[in-house]
Amino acid sequence: MKIESRNEELLRDAVSRIPQSSSTTSLSSCNKLIRFEDISAAAFKIQCGVQKTPCMYSRLSKQYGMDIYLKKEFLQYTGSVKERGVLYLLTSLPQDQQRKGVIVTSDSNFSMAVAYHASELRIPVFVIMSTSTSPARVKMCREYGAMVISYGTTAKDSQMHARRLAQENGYLYLEEEDSAVYLSGLGTVGLEVYEQVPKLDAVIFPAGGHCGLLAGSAAALKHLNPHISVIGVESENFPVLQQSLKAGHPTEDQACSNHHFYGDVSGLCFGSNSLQLTGKLVDRVVAVREEDILISMLRLLEYERATVDAEGAIGLAALVAGKLPELKGKRVAIVICSGNLELHLLQQCIARALTLDNRVCRFSLVLADCPGDISKLLEILAREEARVLDIKQERMFVTSELFTVEVTCTVETRDKIHTAQLRNALLERYPTAAWTER
């Protein structure tokens, strides 16, 4: 049975055709207008290959004054929603191309999803990574079943080598673009959210340069219920999508970051299909600060036991930053799309987030170098229920009075109110105590 809706015409108008490109250079070789039927077909075809991830009511709801449901796409096998688009893309390839194989570059979520699903489908898969790629990412791709080749010192070197290998051996060179097939696979998230959470008022997605998830899911949600608000969230430092929407075309001159913390959040806008869909169907795009993303990561770890990266946490960051006050009292789903953060970065992010959240603070003061003075300080900290994380004493380079010791102390508190109480108690006893501002 064909399902018709008032948004069918919007979907047809929103996406323009892209010229067919060589099978060795692009994944958009079978591009066509994206329709709701395409997303439904994708959902049917990939249902046995990807997880139908839960969309669960969150304990954060009370804190932000709305019913929050978290769509936990980071629970996919490779930790990313990209598996949906990749699996549908790979299963849509002609059989002769599946026999020849595919090739990708970089250590992105897209590449890891290709490595895993191509191996599962018995499609030969090669991943070209630069020599600067972290050993953990190289190991992970190999464990997924890909043939990993280290080449070049930059991503551009790896890309050129991959294209050359594709040309010489008949491999399909895959890069993350916005073909109708790929967008349809990503759009299945919208179908699942609509099915799992009745009476939805709004759905929040990560945006940025790679806004295929936002565009594809918006197509599904707006078809099913035009009254659901679809909201995209991107980084304030890299407002890629907002700039592209304002210009009316994908812009290529945005400042972007190569730091792994940002992932796809800071990437260049890669296609007109997803951009036009976003312009037609997405109700609002907001930008958040890096600080809000870090605190969002902390909230998800504490309240949901969810370890996610910046792309996964950026949707909740819009609520942390208070950017969406109109959603108070509403029923809201947030797509937590990615959980691939390297361990050393995770440690740095959590430590920084605790400081930003006023739960780790540092102060210094000068004491007489006499027995018992340090003990008195520790007694005050114990009475105020502050947990001492680190304490250092400096005698040699103290510039104040002779026979004094400068004490620098790092402590953990419950929240901002507890920190203020501790500060007042210390200033009452030590008026010259200096606090390190975050």
Short mmCIF file of N, CA and C in Angstrom, two decimals, residues 13 69 113 157 169 224 304 308 310 319 349 372-373 389 395 414 422 432:
data_model
loop_
_atom_site.label_atom_id
_atom_site.label_comp_id
_atom_site.label_asym_id
_atom_site.label_seq_id
_atom_site.Cartn_x
_atom_site.Cartn_y
_atom_site.Cartn_z
N ASP A 13 10.57 18.02 -4.05
CA ASP A 13 11.13 19.31 -4.41
C ASP A 13 12.47 19.57 -3.74
N TYR A 69 13.50 11.59 25.84
CA TYR A 69 13.75 10.21 25.42
C TYR A 69 15.05 10.19 24.62
N ALA A 113 32.26 1.78 9.93
CA ALA A 113 31.03 1.08 9.57
C ALA A 113 31.19 0.31 8.26
N ASP A 157 47.05 12.59 1.43
CA ASP A 157 47.91 11.55 0.85
C ASP A 157 47.18 10.22 0.79
N ASN A 169 42.46 -1.21 -9.65
CA ASN A 169 41.96 -2.55 -9.31
C ASN A 169 40.45 -2.73 -9.43
N LEU A 224 5.47 11.47 8.33
CA LEU A 224 4.57 10.80 9.27
C LEU A 224 3.75 11.78 10.10
N GLU A 304 23.05 8.34 32.53
CA GLU A 304 22.66 7.27 31.61
C GLU A 304 23.73 6.20 31.46
N VAL A 308 29.88 8.81 25.42
CA VAL A 308 29.69 9.28 24.04
C VAL A 308 30.73 10.33 23.70
N ALA A 310 31.67 13.96 21.14
CA ALA A 310 31.05 15.28 20.95
C ALA A 310 29.82 15.19 20.05
N LEU A 319 19.99 21.60 25.23
CA LEU A 319 19.19 21.75 26.44
C LEU A 319 20.04 22.24 27.60
N CYS A 349 38.25 15.08 28.69
CA CYS A 349 36.93 15.70 28.58
C CYS A 349 36.18 15.68 29.92
N GLY A 372 50.76 21.51 62.53
CA GLY A 372 49.33 21.60 62.80
C GLY A 372 48.56 22.52 61.88
N ASP A 373 49.23 23.45 61.15
CA ASP A 373 48.49 24.37 60.30
C ASP A 373 47.82 23.65 59.12
N LEU A 389 41.46 16.08 46.24
CA LEU A 389 42.02 15.33 45.12
C LEU A 389 43.54 15.45 45.05
N ARG A 395 57.73 25.69 49.50
CA ARG A 395 58.47 26.45 50.51
C ARG A 395 59.56 27.31 49.89
N ARG A 414 30.07 18.89 45.47
CA ARG A 414 28.86 18.28 44.91
C ARG A 414 28.33 19.07 43.71
N LEU A 422 31.92 26.23 50.42
CA LEU A 422 33.32 25.94 50.77
C LEU A 422 34.17 27.20 50.64
N THR A 432 43.12 35.74 52.62
CA THR A 432 43.96 35.93 51.43
C THR A 432 43.93 34.73 50.47
#
